Tab-separated table of C-alpha atoms in Angstrom:
chain	number	residue	atom	x	y	z
A	1032	MET	CA	-26.904	-139.037	57.982
A	1033	ASN	CA	-23.790	-137.263	59.187
A	1034	GLN	CA	-24.353	-134.619	56.569
A	1035	ILE	CA	-23.803	-130.946	57.230
A	1036	VAL	CA	-26.619	-130.081	54.867
A	1037	PRO	CA	-25.928	-127.064	52.703
A	1038	SER	CA	-28.465	-124.380	52.080
A	1039	THR	CA	-28.206	-122.264	48.954
A	1040	ARG	CA	-25.334	-120.245	50.404
A	1041	ALA	CA	-23.161	-123.304	50.935
A	1042	ARG	CA	-24.211	-125.364	47.927
A	1043	LEU	CA	-21.686	-125.465	45.128
A	1044	LYS	CA	-23.243	-123.995	42.051
A	1045	ARG	CA	-20.743	-125.381	39.601
A	1046	LEU	CA	-18.500	-128.425	39.459
A	1047	ALA	CA	-20.703	-130.266	41.907
A	1048	LYS	CA	-18.477	-133.309	41.498
A	1049	ARG	CA	-15.763	-131.402	43.348
A	1050	GLY	CA	-18.092	-130.775	46.278
A	1051	ALA	CA	-18.562	-132.780	49.456
A	1052	TYR	CA	-20.620	-132.015	52.500
A	1053	ASP	CA	-20.281	-135.014	54.792
A	1054	ARG	CA	-19.131	-134.266	58.312
A	1055	GLU	CA	-16.083	-136.521	58.116
A	1056	THR	CA	-14.696	-134.722	55.062
A	1057	VAL	CA	-15.485	-131.265	56.478
A	1058	HIS	CA	-13.644	-132.165	59.678
A	1059	ALA	CA	-10.746	-133.745	57.783
A	1060	VAL	CA	-10.061	-130.618	55.754
A	1061	LEU	CA	-10.472	-128.389	58.820
A	1062	ASP	CA	-8.112	-130.602	60.824
A	1063	ALA	CA	-5.379	-130.388	58.177
A	1064	SER	CA	-4.873	-126.680	58.833
A	1065	VAL	CA	-4.561	-124.262	61.714
A	1066	THR	CA	-4.985	-120.989	59.815
A	1067	CYS	CA	-7.980	-119.679	57.949
A	1068	HIS	CA	-9.458	-116.500	56.552
A	1069	ILE	CA	-12.707	-115.149	57.987
A	1070	ALA	CA	-15.143	-112.953	56.088
A	1071	TYR	CA	-17.380	-110.667	58.131
A	1072	VAL	CA	-19.058	-107.306	57.751
A	1073	LEU	CA	-18.584	-104.212	59.912
A	1074	ASP	CA	-20.506	-101.063	59.002
A	1075	GLY	CA	-21.307	-102.475	55.577
A	1076	GLN	CA	-17.654	-103.137	54.714
A	1077	PRO	CA	-16.542	-106.745	54.135
A	1078	TYR	CA	-13.271	-107.761	55.789
A	1079	CYS	CA	-11.147	-110.842	55.149
A	1080	THR	CA	-8.937	-111.483	58.161
A	1081	PRO	CA	-6.412	-114.297	58.589
A	1082	THR	CA	-6.324	-116.036	61.930
A	1083	ALA	CA	-5.568	-119.322	63.630
A	1084	TYR	CA	-8.481	-121.578	64.542
A	1085	TRP	CA	-9.110	-124.929	66.169
A	1086	ARG	CA	-12.032	-127.355	66.287
A	1087	ASP	CA	-13.953	-129.139	69.043
A	1088	GLY	CA	-16.592	-131.354	67.457
A	1089	ASP	CA	-18.805	-129.124	65.321
A	1090	ARG	CA	-17.553	-126.004	67.068
A	1091	LEU	CA	-14.718	-123.773	65.891
A	1092	TYR	CA	-12.684	-121.347	67.985
A	1093	TRP	CA	-10.366	-118.471	67.248
A	1094	HIS	CA	-8.872	-115.837	69.505
A	1095	GLY	CA	-6.825	-112.712	69.793
A	1096	SER	CA	-6.307	-109.502	71.650
A	1097	SER	CA	-9.264	-107.946	73.429
A	1098	VAL	CA	-8.676	-104.714	71.490
A	1099	SER	CA	-8.866	-106.428	68.091
A	1100	ARG	CA	-11.398	-104.704	65.836
A	1101	MET	CA	-12.341	-108.010	64.240
A	1102	LEU	CA	-12.966	-109.719	67.560
A	1103	GLN	CA	-14.860	-106.797	69.058
A	1104	GLY	CA	-17.096	-106.794	65.986
A	1105	GLN	CA	-17.612	-110.541	65.979
A	1106	GLY	CA	-18.095	-110.767	69.709
A	1107	ALA	CA	-21.581	-109.314	69.462
A	1108	GLY	CA	-22.723	-112.303	67.381
A	1109	ILE	CA	-22.543	-111.730	63.639
A	1110	PRO	CA	-22.653	-114.023	60.600
A	1111	VAL	CA	-19.223	-115.039	59.371
A	1112	CYS	CA	-17.802	-117.294	56.712
A	1113	LEU	CA	-14.593	-119.097	57.668
A	1114	THR	CA	-12.552	-120.689	54.886
A	1115	THR	CA	-9.333	-122.634	54.899
A	1116	THR	CA	-7.544	-123.748	51.752
A	1117	HIS	CA	-4.577	-126.028	51.100
A	1118	ILE	CA	-2.846	-125.562	47.787
A	1119	ASP	CA	-1.596	-129.015	46.792
A	1120	GLY	CA	-0.185	-128.239	43.374
A	1121	LEU	CA	-0.204	-126.328	40.116
A	1122	VAL	CA	-1.945	-128.161	37.280
A	1123	LEU	CA	-0.179	-127.258	34.049
A	1124	ALA	CA	-2.320	-128.166	31.025
A	1125	ARG	CA	-1.668	-127.759	27.278
A	1126	SER	CA	-4.012	-124.739	27.157
A	1127	GLY	CA	-4.460	-121.848	29.512
A	1128	PHE	CA	-8.154	-122.639	29.831
A	1129	ASN	CA	-7.473	-126.110	31.232
A	1130	CYS	CA	-4.776	-125.042	33.669
A	1131	SER	CA	-5.915	-125.382	37.262
A	1132	MET	CA	-4.748	-126.007	40.793
A	1133	ASN	CA	-5.041	-128.966	43.093
A	1134	TYR	CA	-6.429	-127.919	46.435
A	1135	ARG	CA	-8.557	-128.820	49.428
A	1136	SER	CA	-10.817	-126.101	50.712
A	1137	VAL	CA	-13.625	-125.890	53.229
A	1138	MET	CA	-16.037	-122.990	53.651
A	1139	VAL	CA	-17.940	-122.850	56.948
A	1140	PHE	CA	-20.929	-120.642	57.745
A	1141	GLY	CA	-22.051	-119.755	61.227
A	1142	THR	CA	-22.577	-117.047	63.794
A	1143	ALA	CA	-19.528	-115.864	65.700
A	1144	ALA	CA	-19.948	-114.992	69.365
A	1145	LYS	CA	-17.669	-114.187	72.257
A	1146	VAL	CA	-17.029	-116.743	74.993
A	1147	GLU	CA	-17.181	-114.898	78.323
A	1148	ASP	CA	-16.926	-117.716	80.830
A	1149	GLU	CA	-13.329	-117.785	82.071
A	1150	ALA	CA	-13.190	-121.533	82.749
A	1151	HIS	CA	-14.458	-122.194	79.225
A	1152	LYS	CA	-11.884	-119.739	77.852
A	1153	LEU	CA	-9.043	-121.409	79.716
A	1154	GLU	CA	-10.097	-124.848	78.543
A	1155	ALA	CA	-10.342	-123.715	74.926
A	1156	LEU	CA	-6.983	-121.926	74.991
A	1157	ASP	CA	-5.361	-125.067	76.415
A	1158	ALA	CA	-6.987	-127.063	73.618
A	1159	TYR	CA	-5.401	-124.758	71.047
A	1160	VAL	CA	-1.905	-125.313	72.474
A	1161	GLU	CA	-2.485	-129.076	72.599
A	1162	ARG	CA	-3.812	-129.069	69.052
A	1163	LEU	CA	-0.410	-127.861	67.837
A	1164	PHE	CA	1.853	-129.332	70.534
A	1165	PRO	CA	0.329	-132.339	72.311
A	1166	GLY	CA	1.647	-132.424	75.878
A	1167	ARG	CA	2.821	-128.815	75.918
A	1168	VAL	CA	0.194	-127.488	78.355
A	1169	ALA	CA	1.636	-129.640	81.146
A	1170	GLU	CA	5.088	-128.107	80.570
A	1171	MET	CA	4.137	-124.428	80.419
A	1172	ARG	CA	3.210	-122.112	83.234
A	1173	ARG	CA	-0.532	-121.601	83.508
A	1174	PRO	CA	-2.147	-118.512	81.928
A	1175	THR	CA	-2.647	-115.693	84.411
A	1176	VAL	CA	-6.053	-114.125	85.032
A	1177	LYS	CA	-4.742	-110.998	83.349
A	1178	GLU	CA	-3.740	-112.957	80.250
A	1179	VAL	CA	-7.088	-114.713	80.033
A	1180	ARG	CA	-8.897	-111.361	80.344
A	1181	ALA	CA	-6.644	-109.799	77.709
A	1182	THR	CA	-7.645	-112.563	75.298
A	1183	THR	CA	-10.905	-112.498	73.399
A	1184	LEU	CA	-12.152	-115.965	72.502
A	1185	ILE	CA	-14.658	-116.358	69.686
A	1186	SER	CA	-16.664	-119.504	69.134
A	1187	MET	CA	-18.894	-120.620	66.295
A	1188	GLU	CA	-21.043	-123.669	65.681
A	1189	ILE	CA	-20.640	-125.064	62.165
A	1190	GLU	CA	-24.108	-124.336	60.796
A	1191	GLU	CA	-23.313	-125.203	57.201
A	1192	ALA	CA	-20.181	-126.187	55.353
A	1193	SER	CA	-18.987	-127.230	51.975
A	1194	VAL	CA	-15.741	-128.789	50.847
A	1195	LYS	CA	-14.126	-128.485	47.454
A	1196	ILE	CA	-11.266	-130.740	46.448
A	1197	ARG	CA	-9.402	-131.025	43.190
A	1198	SER	CA	-6.667	-133.560	42.680
A	1199	GLY	CA	-4.998	-135.420	39.850
A	1200	PRO	CA	-3.617	-134.570	36.419
A	1201	PRO	CA	-4.768	-131.889	33.972
A	1202	HIS	CA	-7.830	-132.522	31.810
A	1203	ASP	CA	-6.961	-131.319	28.362
A	1204	ASP	CA	-9.091	-131.214	25.244
A	1205	ASP	CA	-8.408	-134.237	23.061
A	1206	ASP	CA	-7.189	-132.007	20.249
A	1207	ASP	CA	-4.503	-130.520	22.519
A	1208	LEU	CA	-2.911	-133.807	23.602
A	1209	ASP	CA	-0.360	-133.810	20.769
A	1210	ALA	CA	0.724	-130.203	21.408
A	1211	GLY	CA	4.254	-131.391	22.015
A	1212	ILE	CA	4.612	-129.542	25.317
A	1213	TRP	CA	4.954	-130.892	28.821
A	1214	ALA	CA	1.848	-131.067	31.001
A	1215	GLY	CA	1.334	-132.382	34.498
A	1216	VAL	CA	1.212	-131.442	38.138
A	1217	ILE	CA	3.758	-129.463	40.151
A	1218	PRO	CA	3.170	-130.521	43.768
A	1219	ILE	CA	3.320	-127.948	46.550
A	1220	THR	CA	3.481	-128.844	50.228
A	1221	GLU	CA	3.876	-126.952	53.481
A	1222	ALA	CA	7.157	-128.359	54.742
A	1223	ILE	CA	8.751	-128.037	58.177
A	1224	GLY	CA	12.228	-126.480	58.333
A	1225	ALA	CA	15.046	-126.869	60.841
A	1226	LEU	CA	14.016	-125.707	64.315
A	1227	GLN	CA	15.386	-122.283	65.281
A	1228	PRO	CA	16.071	-122.091	69.039
A	1229	CYS	CA	15.208	-118.873	70.838
A	1230	PRO	CA	18.444	-116.847	71.279
A	1231	LEU	CA	17.639	-116.562	74.998
A	1232	LEU	CA	17.465	-120.319	75.505
A	1233	PRO	CA	19.810	-121.409	78.350
A	1234	ALA	CA	22.524	-123.895	77.396
A	1235	GLY	CA	21.455	-127.524	77.562
A	1236	ILE	CA	17.765	-127.040	76.847
A	1237	VAL	CA	16.922	-129.183	73.829
A	1238	PRO	CA	13.582	-129.643	72.046
A	1239	GLY	CA	11.298	-131.960	74.006
A	1240	ALA	CA	8.696	-134.498	73.004
A	1241	THR	CA	6.139	-131.807	72.233
A	1242	THR	CA	8.088	-130.683	69.175
A	1243	ASP	CA	8.928	-134.214	67.998
A	1244	PRO	CA	6.192	-134.199	65.325
A	1245	TYR	CA	7.895	-131.214	63.667
A	1246	ALA	CA	10.679	-133.134	61.959
A	1247	PRO	CA	12.321	-131.146	59.153
A	1248	GLY	CA	10.784	-132.007	55.790
A	1249	ARG	CA	7.541	-133.337	57.241
A	1250	HIS	CA	4.327	-131.953	55.824
A	1251	PHE	CA	2.559	-129.571	58.159
A	1252	ASP	CA	-0.926	-130.788	57.225
A	1253	ASP	CA	0.068	-134.387	58.016
A	1254	ILE	CA	1.293	-133.314	61.463
A	1255	LEU	CA	-1.903	-131.402	62.143
A	1256	ARG	CA	-4.105	-134.326	61.084
A	1257	ALA	CA	-2.068	-136.805	63.120
A	1258	ASN	CA	-2.253	-134.546	66.203
A	1259	VAL	CA	-6.029	-135.008	66.277
A	1260	GLY	CA	-5.805	-138.717	65.488
A	1261	GLY	CA	-6.820	-138.326	61.867
A	1262	ALA	CA	-5.537	-139.972	58.714
A	1263	VAL	CA	-2.944	-137.928	56.869
A	1264	ALA	CA	-4.986	-137.393	53.698
A	1265	PRO	CA	-8.710	-136.667	53.531
A	1266	ALA	CA	-11.046	-138.496	51.191
A	1267	ASP	CA	-10.614	-137.462	47.592
A	1268	ALA	CA	-13.772	-136.116	46.000
A	1269	GLY	CA	-12.379	-136.531	42.495
A	1270	GLU	CA	-11.321	-134.057	39.880
B	1289	MET	CA	4.886	-90.587	48.536
B	1290	ASN	CA	4.367	-94.106	47.291
B	1291	GLN	CA	2.024	-94.753	50.175
B	1292	ILE	CA	-1.221	-96.613	49.759
B	1293	VAL	CA	-2.768	-94.510	52.484
B	1294	PRO	CA	-5.055	-96.433	54.808
B	1295	SER	CA	-8.410	-95.123	55.945
B	1296	THR	CA	-9.906	-96.416	59.163
B	1297	ARG	CA	-10.859	-99.723	57.565
B	1298	ALA	CA	-7.303	-100.524	56.559
B	1299	ARG	CA	-5.447	-99.024	59.498
B	1300	LEU	CA	-4.108	-101.516	61.975
B	1301	LYS	CA	-5.698	-100.887	65.304
B	1302	ARG	CA	-3.224	-102.862	67.350
B	1303	LEU	CA	0.408	-103.790	67.001
B	1304	ALA	CA	1.034	-100.892	64.678
B	1305	LYS	CA	4.712	-101.820	64.636
B	1306	ARG	CA	3.752	-104.891	62.640
B	1307	GLY	CA	1.997	-102.762	60.040
B	1308	ALA	CA	3.298	-101.335	56.785
B	1309	TYR	CA	1.497	-99.481	54.058
B	1310	ASP	CA	4.117	-98.490	51.517
B	1311	ARG	CA	3.456	-99.548	47.956
B	1312	GLU	CA	6.676	-101.553	47.633
B	1313	THR	CA	5.874	-103.732	50.646
B	1314	VAL	CA	2.236	-104.187	49.606
B	1315	HIS	CA	3.364	-105.315	46.155
B	1316	ALA	CA	6.113	-107.541	47.569
B	1317	VAL	CA	3.703	-109.501	49.751
B	1318	LEU	CA	1.142	-109.722	46.934
B	1319	ASP	CA	3.816	-110.932	44.521
B	1320	ALA	CA	4.933	-113.718	46.836
B	1321	SER	CA	1.625	-115.534	46.423
B	1322	VAL	CA	-0.831	-116.516	43.728
B	1323	THR	CA	-3.788	-117.501	45.890
B	1324	CYS	CA	-5.878	-115.376	48.180
B	1325	HIS	CA	-9.206	-115.306	49.974
B	1326	ILE	CA	-11.795	-112.713	49.030
B	1327	ALA	CA	-14.515	-111.425	51.365
B	1328	TYR	CA	-17.681	-110.066	49.764
B	1329	VAL	CA	-21.345	-109.806	50.599
B	1330	LEU	CA	-24.266	-111.234	48.634
B	1331	ASP	CA	-27.782	-110.716	49.980
B	1332	GLY	CA	-26.381	-109.716	53.352
B	1333	GLN	CA	-24.332	-112.900	53.756
B	1334	PRO	CA	-20.521	-112.610	53.933
B	1335	TYR	CA	-18.568	-115.113	51.841
B	1336	CYS	CA	-14.880	-115.969	51.996
B	1337	THR	CA	-13.817	-117.540	48.717
B	1338	PRO	CA	-10.350	-118.792	47.788
B	1339	THR	CA	-9.093	-117.965	44.327
B	1340	ALA	CA	-5.977	-117.295	42.292
B	1341	TYR	CA	-5.054	-113.686	41.560
B	1342	TRP	CA	-2.380	-111.719	39.785
B	1343	ARG	CA	-1.228	-108.109	39.799
B	1344	ASP	CA	-0.591	-105.462	37.155
B	1345	GLY	CA	0.659	-102.294	38.850
B	1346	ASP	CA	-1.967	-101.259	41.382
B	1347	ARG	CA	-4.589	-103.458	39.745
B	1348	LEU	CA	-5.477	-107.002	40.777
B	1349	TYR	CA	-7.210	-109.625	38.652
B	1350	TRP	CA	-8.935	-112.914	39.332
B	1351	HIS	CA	-11.080	-115.101	37.134
B	1352	GLY	CA	-13.268	-118.141	36.866
B	1353	SER	CA	-16.244	-119.697	35.197
B	1354	SER	CA	-18.955	-117.406	33.900
B	1355	VAL	CA	-21.499	-119.313	35.992
B	1356	SER	CA	-19.613	-118.760	39.252
B	1357	ARG	CA	-21.861	-117.236	41.913
B	1358	MET	CA	-18.979	-115.249	43.349
B	1359	LEU	CA	-18.002	-113.774	40.001
B	1360	GLN	CA	-21.571	-113.017	38.962
B	1361	GLY	CA	-22.048	-111.198	42.248
B	1362	GLN	CA	-18.764	-109.305	42.029
B	1363	GLY	CA	-19.165	-108.484	38.357
B	1364	ALA	CA	-21.744	-105.843	39.123
B	1365	GLY	CA	-19.180	-103.819	41.061
B	1366	ILE	CA	-19.195	-104.465	44.803
B	1367	PRO	CA	-16.775	-103.738	47.661
B	1368	VAL	CA	-14.438	-106.610	48.400
B	1369	CYS	CA	-11.531	-107.293	50.701
B	1370	LEU	CA	-8.795	-109.502	49.252
B	1371	THR	CA	-6.268	-111.002	51.654
B	1372	THR	CA	-3.299	-113.246	51.130
B	1373	THR	CA	-1.259	-114.718	53.957
B	1374	HIS	CA	2.007	-116.646	54.087
B	1375	ILE	CA	2.587	-118.682	57.221
B	1376	ASP	CA	6.343	-118.620	57.790
B	1377	GLY	CA	6.529	-120.477	61.076
B	1378	LEU	CA	5.126	-121.436	64.451
B	1379	VAL	CA	6.503	-119.360	67.319
B	1380	LEU	CA	6.684	-121.567	70.385
B	1381	ALA	CA	7.072	-119.488	73.549
B	1382	ARG	CA	7.384	-120.533	77.220
B	1383	SER	CA	3.754	-119.518	77.856
B	1384	GLY	CA	0.635	-120.007	75.785
B	1385	PHE	CA	-0.021	-116.283	75.835
B	1386	ASN	CA	3.265	-115.485	74.095
B	1387	CYS	CA	2.987	-118.200	71.448
B	1388	SER	CA	2.486	-116.736	68.005
B	1389	MET	CA	3.091	-117.286	64.321
B	1390	ASN	CA	5.455	-115.738	61.853
B	1391	TYR	CA	3.588	-114.590	58.776
B	1392	ARG	CA	3.316	-112.050	55.990
B	1393	SER	CA	-0.182	-110.882	55.183
B	1394	VAL	CA	-1.668	-108.169	53.018
B	1395	MET	CA	-5.289	-107.014	53.107
B	1396	VAL	CA	-6.484	-105.053	50.063
B	1397	PHE	CA	-9.708	-103.065	49.780
B	1398	GLY	CA	-11.336	-102.095	46.521
B	1399	THR	CA	-14.334	-102.435	44.255
B	1400	ALA	CA	-14.511	-105.547	42.106
B	1401	ALA	CA	-15.897	-105.203	38.590
B	1402	LYS	CA	-16.143	-107.392	35.530
B	1403	VAL	CA	-13.838	-106.820	32.554
B	1404	GLU	CA	-16.002	-107.110	29.426
B	1405	ASP	CA	-13.575	-106.099	26.688
B	1406	GLU	CA	-12.344	-109.308	25.058
B	1407	ALA	CA	-8.902	-107.978	24.081
B	1408	HIS	CA	-8.351	-106.829	27.670
B	1409	LYS	CA	-9.522	-110.224	28.905
B	1410	LEU	CA	-7.158	-112.082	26.606
B	1411	GLU	CA	-4.223	-109.905	27.630
B	1412	ALA	CA	-4.945	-110.375	31.328
B	1413	LEU	CA	-5.390	-114.139	31.023
B	1414	ASP	CA	-2.057	-114.367	29.197
B	1415	ALA	CA	-0.478	-112.325	31.979
B	1416	TYR	CA	-1.741	-114.849	34.526
B	1417	VAL	CA	-0.111	-117.756	32.674
B	1418	GLU	CA	3.138	-115.800	32.332
B	1419	ARG	CA	3.040	-114.853	35.999
B	1420	LEU	CA	3.314	-118.537	36.898
B	1421	PHE	CA	5.196	-119.858	33.857
B	1422	PRO	CA	7.210	-117.189	32.047
B	1423	GLY	CA	7.367	-118.115	28.349
B	1424	ARG	CA	4.464	-120.538	28.461
B	1425	VAL	CA	1.995	-118.437	26.447
B	1426	ALA	CA	4.184	-118.758	23.346
B	1427	GLU	CA	4.092	-122.569	23.647
B	1428	MET	CA	0.382	-123.064	24.183
B	1429	ARG	CA	-2.423	-122.874	21.673
B	1430	ARG	CA	-4.295	-119.566	21.888
B	1431	PRO	CA	-7.555	-119.357	23.860
B	1432	THR	CA	-10.642	-119.785	21.674
B	1433	VAL	CA	-13.384	-117.180	21.559
B	1434	LYS	CA	-15.619	-119.685	23.318
B	1435	GLU	CA	-13.090	-120.119	26.117
B	1436	VAL	CA	-12.664	-116.375	26.592
B	1437	ARG	CA	-16.446	-115.939	26.758
B	1438	ALA	CA	-16.767	-118.820	29.220
B	1439	THR	CA	-14.308	-117.037	31.510
B	1440	THR	CA	-15.341	-114.181	33.765
B	1441	LEU	CA	-12.496	-111.805	34.528
B	1442	ILE	CA	-12.723	-109.550	37.568
B	1443	SER	CA	-10.498	-106.557	38.102
B	1444	MET	CA	-9.961	-104.302	41.087
B	1445	GLU	CA	-7.864	-101.212	41.700
B	1446	ILE	CA	-6.024	-101.325	45.026
B	1447	GLU	CA	-7.820	-98.494	46.826
B	1448	GLU	CA	-6.305	-99.198	50.230
B	1449	ALA	CA	-4.046	-101.846	51.630
B	1450	SER	CA	-2.259	-102.829	54.771
B	1451	VAL	CA	0.487	-105.322	55.405
B	1452	LYS	CA	1.184	-107.191	58.599
B	1453	ILE	CA	4.426	-109.071	59.099
B	1454	ARG	CA	5.759	-110.940	62.102
B	1455	SER	CA	9.152	-112.552	62.091
B	1456	GLY	CA	11.800	-113.605	64.559
B	1457	PRO	CA	11.908	-115.478	67.854
B	1458	PRO	CA	9.299	-115.612	70.629
B	1459	HIS	CA	8.993	-112.712	73.074
B	1460	ASP	CA	8.598	-114.234	76.487
B	1461	ASP	CA	8.067	-112.557	79.820
B	1462	ASP	CA	11.374	-112.218	81.678
B	1463	ASP	CA	10.065	-114.393	84.487
B	1464	ASP	CA	9.435	-117.251	82.048
B	1465	LEU	CA	12.912	-117.415	80.552
B	1466	ASP	CA	14.172	-119.980	83.059
B	1467	ALA	CA	11.151	-122.269	82.596
B	1468	GLY	CA	13.486	-125.066	81.498
B	1469	ILE	CA	11.535	-125.820	78.320
B	1470	TRP	CA	12.509	-125.357	74.700
B	1471	ALA	CA	11.289	-122.256	72.882
B	1472	GLY	CA	11.909	-121.015	69.379
B	1473	VAL	CA	10.580	-120.972	65.847
B	1474	ILE	CA	9.464	-123.915	63.728
B	1475	PRO	CA	9.825	-122.684	60.129
B	1476	ILE	CA	7.179	-123.582	57.548
B	1477	THR	CA	7.663	-123.103	53.819
B	1478	GLU	CA	5.681	-123.943	50.718
B	1479	ALA	CA	8.037	-126.351	48.967
B	1480	ILE	CA	7.942	-127.668	45.416
B	1481	GLY	CA	7.759	-131.457	44.980
B	1482	ALA	CA	8.858	-133.729	42.145
B	1483	LEU	CA	7.007	-132.945	38.910
B	1484	GLN	CA	4.237	-135.428	38.063
B	1485	PRO	CA	3.894	-135.836	34.276
B	1486	CYS	CA	0.396	-136.110	32.834
B	1487	PRO	CA	-0.353	-139.814	32.204
B	1488	LEU	CA	-1.333	-138.910	28.623
B	1489	LEU	CA	2.025	-137.293	27.863
B	1490	PRO	CA	3.576	-138.827	24.703
B	1491	ALA	CA	6.984	-140.473	25.149
B	1492	GLY	CA	9.911	-138.126	24.832
B	1493	ILE	CA	8.181	-134.944	25.986
B	1494	VAL	CA	10.196	-133.576	28.902
B	1495	PRO	CA	9.609	-130.466	31.015
B	1496	GLY	CA	10.688	-127.328	29.148
B	1497	ALA	CA	12.183	-124.051	30.240
B	1498	THR	CA	8.841	-122.765	31.502
B	1499	THR	CA	8.870	-125.230	34.392
B	1500	ASP	CA	12.580	-124.768	35.184
B	1501	PRO	CA	11.876	-122.458	38.138
B	1502	TYR	CA	9.928	-125.272	39.823
B	1503	ALA	CA	12.915	-127.252	41.054
B	1504	PRO	CA	12.011	-129.723	43.802
B	1505	GLY	CA	12.631	-128.237	47.237
B	1506	ARG	CA	12.484	-124.630	46.074
B	1507	HIS	CA	10.200	-122.303	47.959
B	1508	PHE	CA	7.074	-121.383	46.022
B	1509	ASP	CA	7.040	-117.778	47.244
B	1510	ASP	CA	10.639	-117.280	46.079
B	1511	ILE	CA	9.706	-118.545	42.602
B	1512	LEU	CA	6.689	-116.264	42.435
B	1513	ARG	CA	8.696	-113.217	43.519
B	1514	ALA	CA	11.502	-114.005	41.072
B	1515	ASN	CA	8.994	-114.445	38.209
B	1516	VAL	CA	8.034	-110.785	38.545
B	1517	GLY	CA	11.626	-109.670	39.001
B	1518	GLY	CA	11.326	-109.131	42.733
B	1519	ALA	CA	13.683	-109.955	45.567
B	1520	VAL	CA	12.949	-113.258	47.225
B	1521	ALA	CA	12.086	-111.848	50.643
B	1522	PRO	CA	10.063	-108.678	51.249
B	1523	ALA	CA	11.165	-106.022	53.688
B	1524	ASP	CA	10.770	-107.074	57.265
B	1525	ALA	CA	8.579	-104.776	59.334
B	1526	GLY	CA	9.837	-106.201	62.617
B	1527	GLU	CA	8.143	-108.252	65.252
C-alpha cells in the first residue's frame, strides 16, 4: 500500500538498497526542493530544462512564459521525466573507486499537459507563491487576466517514481583503511544569505512575516519541507 | 570567434538578453558545478538522470558502474542534453507574475559515447579526483584493473551550448512599487559544513592539504571554480 509502483523504467537496476518507492519518501524528497530538471523530447532531440515546480498530492506543476519552447512542446501532452536532486556532501574515501556523494534524488515519470482552465491556473499559481512564502498571496495584488494568459501552466500526475538516497561515511576496502590519509564526508547545504532589499523599496518597508522562514544560515530544504508541514529530513534509505 | 554557436535547439527563444553562448561563459558555468542532470532517450522514453561530471577543454566526462542502465544506453553513442543549474536566490517581487529566481544554467548538446581505452579511462578518472581534490591522486592507492573495468566512462564533445543567467533585484511594474510590501532577493548558496571524519579513521589522521579548500562556510561553486584556476564568479549576462 501507498507504493508508487515502479515499472522497468523507474526500477533501480543497481544498488537497490539505495532505492525507495513509497509515496511518503517520494513526496518528502520532492517537498525538499523547488527546482528540478525535466527531460523531454522534441523532434527526436532530448532536452534537459531546469525549472521550478510544486506539488499538490500526486500532481506536479510547473509554469513559464506562453512562448516557451519547452512549454509549448509539453503542452500537447508528452512523456517527461522530472528529476530533482539534493547534494548533501562529498564522500572522500581512501581510493578513487570508493569516493561518492551523499544525495537525495527523486525521478518522476508522467505525461505533461497544459492546464487551460483559468480558475485552475489561478489557483495553482497562488499555490506556488504560498509554497515558497506562506501568507504572501494575501499581501500581493491579484494576477491580471493578461498575466494569467501570458503564463503557461503544465501539470503532470506522478505515474511512477523512484527515490535514491545515499548518506553516511565512505565505504572503503578493508585493505585501504590503514592508508594513512584522511577520509570522511564534506557536508554541503543550500544556505540562506542576508536578505537584499529591492533598491526601489520605499523607506520604512521591512521584511514581513512571509519572509520570516528565510533566516540567514537556515537550510533551504528545511524551509521548503516545513512550509508544507513536513519533517526537515526525509527517511534515510541507507548507504 | 570563441563562440559555441547555437543551432535552433540551443538558441534561446525568449529572454535572449539572459542568454550567452561564448566559450568562456559556457566553461565558467560548467566549472562552477560538479553535478548535472542528463536527458537521454531509451526505447522512446526520456530519462533525466543526475550525475557528476567534469570538463577537459570542450569535452565533458561522466562515469558510473558498468551495469548502469543509463551508461549502457549512452555508451552506444546517443544524443544527450546535459544541464547544470546553480540557484543563486529567490527573487520576491510585489506581484506573483514578477517573482523569479536568480540562477546560472548551462545546457550542453552532444553525442555521448563510451571510452574503452583503459589508459584514457585511468587518466580521466584521475582528472575527476583532482578536479575536486587537487593533489589527492598522489595520496591514494592507484585504481586496480578490476576497478577500471567495473567503471564505465562516458565522454561527450560540447557540440552546442547555451547559458542562461539571471541576477539582480526584482523587476516590478511601476504601478506595484507602492504596494507597501517588502521585495528583494533572498540569496541561496551551497555552503560547506564541518568535515565529518570517517568513523574508521585511525587516531592522529587529520585532514590534509587536499581538503583545505573545503573550509566550513565557503561556497562550493567558488571552490570548484578556483580548483580549475577560474575566477569565483562568471560573467554576468544581465537580468
